[in-house]
Coordinates of C-alpha atoms in Angstrom, one line a residue:
M25 CA -86.8 78.9 104.4
T26 CA -85.0 80.9 101.5
Q27 CA -83.6 77.9 100.8
P28 CA -83.0 74.2 100.6
P29 CA -80.7 73.1 103.3
G30 CA -78.7 71.1 101.2
Q31 CA -78.6 68.1 104.4
N32 CA -80.5 66.9 107.2
L33 CA -80.4 68.8 109.8
Q34 CA -80.8 68.4 113.6
V35 CA -83.2 70.4 116.0
S36 CA -82.2 70.9 119.7
W37 CA -84.6 72.1 121.9
R38 CA -83.2 73.1 125.2
L39 CA -83.6 75.2 128.5
Q40 CA -80.7 77.1 130.0
D41 CA -79.5 79.4 132.8
A42 CA -78.2 82.5 132.5
T43 CA -74.3 81.2 132.1
G44 CA -75.7 78.8 128.9
A45 CA -75.6 76.0 131.3
I46 CA -78.3 73.1 129.7
L47 CA -80.8 72.5 132.2
T48 CA -82.7 69.9 130.0
Q49 CA -82.3 69.4 126.1
L50 CA -84.4 67.4 123.4
D51 CA -82.2 66.8 120.3
T52 CA -84.3 64.9 117.4
Q53 CA -84.8 65.1 113.7
P54 CA -87.5 67.7 112.7
G55 CA -91.0 65.9 113.0
Y56 CA -89.3 63.1 114.9
G57 CA -87.5 61.8 111.4
F58 CA -90.7 62.4 109.4
Q59 CA -89.7 66.2 108.3
P60 CA -86.3 66.0 107.2
T61 CA -85.1 69.4 106.2
A62 CA -83.4 68.5 103.0
A63 CA -86.8 68.2 101.4
W64 CA -88.4 71.4 103.1
P65 CA -90.0 73.6 100.4
V66 CA -88.6 76.8 99.7
G67 CA -91.0 79.6 101.3
E68 CA -93.0 77.2 103.1
A69 CA -94.0 77.0 106.9
I70 CA -93.0 74.2 108.5
H71 CA -95.2 72.6 111.5
D72 CA -93.5 70.7 113.9
R73 CA -94.3 69.6 117.3
L74 CA -91.5 68.7 120.2
A75 CA -92.4 68.2 123.8
L76 CA -89.1 68.8 126.2
R77 CA -89.2 67.0 129.8
L78 CA -88.8 69.7 132.2
P79 CA -86.5 69.7 135.5
D80 CA -89.1 70.0 138.9
S81 CA -87.1 73.5 139.7
L82 CA -84.9 75.6 137.9
S83 CA -81.1 75.7 139.4
G84 CA -78.9 77.7 138.9
N85 CA -79.1 81.9 137.9
G86 CA -82.2 82.9 135.8
P87 CA -82.8 84.4 133.1
Y88 CA -83.5 80.8 132.2
P89 CA -84.2 81.0 128.3
L90 CA -85.9 78.2 125.8
V91 CA -83.3 78.2 122.9
M92 CA -84.0 76.0 119.4
I93 CA -81.1 75.6 117.2
L94 CA -81.0 73.6 114.0
Y95 CA -77.4 72.0 113.6
D96 CA -75.4 69.6 111.8
P97 CA -74.7 66.4 113.5
A98 CA -71.6 65.7 111.5
S99 CA -69.9 69.4 111.5
G100 CA -71.5 71.0 114.5
E101 CA -72.6 73.9 112.4
Q102 CA -75.5 75.7 113.5
P103 CA -77.3 76.9 110.2
L104 CA -80.2 78.7 112.6
L105 CA -80.5 79.7 116.6
R106 CA -83.6 81.2 118.0
R107 CA -84.5 82.2 121.4
L108 CA -88.5 81.5 121.8
G109 CA -88.8 83.0 125.5
E110 CA -88.1 82.1 129.1
L111 CA -89.2 80.2 131.8
V112 CA -90.2 81.5 135.1
E113 CA -90.9 80.5 138.4
D114 CA -94.5 81.6 139.6
E115 CA -95.9 80.8 143.7
G116 CA -93.9 77.1 143.2
E117 CA -94.7 76.7 139.3
L118 CA -92.7 76.5 136.1
A119 CA -94.4 79.0 134.0
Y120 CA -93.6 80.4 130.4
Q121 CA -92.6 83.9 129.4
P122 CA -92.8 85.2 125.8
L123 CA -89.5 87.1 124.8
T124 CA -90.1 90.8 125.7
P125 CA -87.9 93.6 124.6
T126 CA -86.3 95.6 126.4
F127 CA -85.8 100.0 125.6
T128 CA -84.4 101.3 128.8
L129 CA -80.6 100.6 130.5
P130 CA -80.9 99.2 133.8
E131 CA -80.1 101.5 137.3
G132 CA -77.2 101.2 138.2
S133 CA -74.9 100.8 135.4
T134 CA -72.1 103.1 134.0
S135 CA -73.5 104.7 130.5
L136 CA -70.9 104.7 127.3
D137 CA -71.8 105.9 123.8
L138 CA -69.9 103.4 121.6
S139 CA -70.4 101.5 118.2
L140 CA -69.9 98.8 115.5
S141 CA -70.4 99.1 112.3
E142 CA -70.0 97.4 109.0
D143 CA -69.1 99.0 105.7
G144 CA -69.9 102.6 107.3
Q145 CA -73.3 101.4 108.7
P146 CA -74.1 101.3 112.6
L147 CA -75.2 98.1 113.4
I148 CA -74.8 98.0 117.5
G149 CA -74.1 100.3 120.4
L150 CA -72.3 99.4 123.6
K151 CA -74.5 102.0 125.7
G152 CA -73.1 100.4 129.5
Y153 CA -71.5 97.9 131.2
A154 CA -71.4 96.9 135.3
L155 CA -68.7 95.0 137.3
N156 CA -68.5 93.0 139.9
Q157 CA -65.0 91.7 141.2
F158 CA -65.2 88.4 143.5
P159 CA -62.7 87.3 145.5
D160 CA -62.2 84.4 141.9
S161 CA -63.9 86.0 139.6
L162 CA -65.2 88.9 137.5
E163 CA -68.8 89.8 136.4
V164 CA -68.9 91.4 133.2
A165 CA -72.6 92.9 132.2
L166 CA -72.5 94.7 128.8
Y167 CA -75.9 96.2 127.4
W168 CA -76.1 96.5 123.7
Q169 CA -78.0 98.1 121.7
A170 CA -79.6 97.3 118.2
L171 CA -78.9 100.3 116.2
A172 CA -80.5 99.4 112.6
G173 CA -82.0 95.3 111.8
T174 CA -79.5 92.9 110.6
A175 CA -80.5 89.3 109.0
V176 CA -76.6 88.6 110.4
D177 CA -75.9 86.4 113.9
Y178 CA -72.9 88.3 114.0
L179 CA -70.5 86.3 117.4
R180 CA -69.8 88.4 120.3
F181 CA -65.9 88.6 121.9
V182 CA -64.8 89.7 125.1
H183 CA -61.2 89.8 126.4
L184 CA -59.7 90.6 129.5
I185 CA -56.1 92.0 128.6
D186 CA -53.1 92.8 130.9
T187 CA -52.7 96.0 130.2
T188 CA -48.6 95.6 130.9
T189 CA -48.0 93.3 128.3
G190 CA -51.2 93.9 125.9
D191 CA -52.4 89.8 126.0
I192 CA -55.4 88.4 126.5
V193 CA -55.2 86.4 129.6
A194 CA -58.8 85.0 128.8
Q195 CA -61.6 85.6 126.3
V196 CA -65.5 84.6 125.6
D197 CA -66.8 84.3 122.1
G198 CA -70.6 83.4 121.3
Y199 CA -73.8 84.6 120.8
P200 CA -75.0 87.0 123.5
S201 CA -76.7 86.4 126.5
A202 CA -74.8 82.8 127.0
D203 CA -75.7 81.8 123.3
S204 CA -78.9 82.1 123.6
Y205 CA -80.3 85.5 121.3
P206 CA -78.5 86.0 118.0
T207 CA -77.8 89.5 116.5
S208 CA -80.8 88.5 113.9
Q209 CA -83.7 88.9 116.7
W210 CA -83.0 92.2 117.9
Q211 CA -85.5 95.0 117.1
T212 CA -83.8 98.3 116.1
S213 CA -83.4 100.5 119.6
E214 CA -83.9 97.1 122.1
I215 CA -80.8 97.2 124.9
V216 CA -79.9 94.0 125.3
T217 CA -77.9 92.2 128.3
D218 CA -74.9 89.9 127.8
N219 CA -73.3 89.1 131.2
I220 CA -69.9 86.9 131.0
T221 CA -68.2 85.3 133.9
F222 CA -64.4 85.3 133.7
D223 CA -62.6 83.0 136.5
T224 CA -59.9 84.9 137.8
Q225 CA -58.3 82.4 140.1
A226 CA -55.2 81.5 138.1
L227 CA -54.3 84.9 137.3
P228 CA -51.5 86.9 138.2
P229 CA -51.4 90.0 140.2
G230 CA -51.9 93.1 138.1
T231 CA -54.2 95.6 135.9
Y232 CA -56.5 94.6 133.5
Q233 CA -59.0 95.5 131.0
V234 CA -61.8 94.3 129.2
A235 CA -62.3 94.7 125.4
T236 CA -65.5 93.2 122.9
G237 CA -66.7 93.4 119.9
F238 CA -68.5 91.4 116.9
Y239 CA -67.1 89.6 114.3
R240 CA -68.9 87.4 111.3
S241 CA -69.2 83.7 111.4
D242 CA -68.7 82.9 108.1
G243 CA -66.0 84.2 105.5
D244 CA -63.0 85.3 107.2
G245 CA -64.3 86.0 110.1
A246 CA -64.1 89.9 110.0
R247 CA -64.7 92.0 112.9
L248 CA -67.2 95.1 112.9
E249 CA -65.3 98.1 112.9
A250 CA -65.6 99.6 116.2
N251 CA -65.9 103.2 117.2
D252 CA -66.5 106.2 119.7
I253 CA -67.3 110.0 119.0
T254 CA -63.9 111.0 117.8
G255 CA -63.7 108.4 115.3
P256 CA -62.6 104.8 114.5
L257 CA -60.8 102.4 117.2
P258 CA -57.7 100.4 116.9
D259 CA -58.6 96.3 116.3
G260 CA -62.2 96.5 115.8
R261 CA -62.6 96.6 119.9
L262 CA -64.1 98.5 122.5
V263 CA -62.5 98.8 125.4
L264 CA -64.2 99.4 128.7
P265 CA -62.4 103.1 130.4
E266 CA -62.6 100.8 134.2
N267 CA -59.2 98.6 135.2
I268 CA -59.7 95.8 137.2
T269 CA -57.1 95.1 139.7
L270 CA -56.5 91.6 140.9
P271 CA -53.9 91.7 144.6

């Protein structure tokens, strides 16, 4: 650690599904209480052993990320979140798969050339997307690219907007990939798949658009600057070019 945390944090060791639903978890103090974070020396590694009880089989949809979180039990704040790989099913057995970056867009995606920057420095590109509409839901896949390394874990927002009124009718905020893959872990040029599902059952018929972007989780929550090939875009939002019609 670069500085003492100042308080005793807890650790949460989780197995999630692709939606962020927690399949199993262990919440405890580091070292089972014998390594309180307030006493961690600066610049030294802290070794800890944790045992996570796994389910007999994986439910829901994959991938199934393994996520480690340090959090303040009083406020709920999360100073640290890291994705440590995934679990996969291999011949009826659960197997660990290390985090492996991808550098190509998946087949079938619609290409884009949009970017987000801070103080003029491009940080994150939106290189593609895919939309799948169902009677009761809308699935959105966003394909981000790390344009430069960053030590900041920016939060991502996705808005569903009524094109007639401009109102935000639904939104999802959090870290990319269902709160499992913070931006400080991304490698430069890596493509990160970010899946979001909107429940559309309660929405009235009409035409909608998807808008997205990133903002700081600290300070005033300022959004990153949004840009296309012509220059800056309003409101720090990247708007997908495809409309969604709900009958």
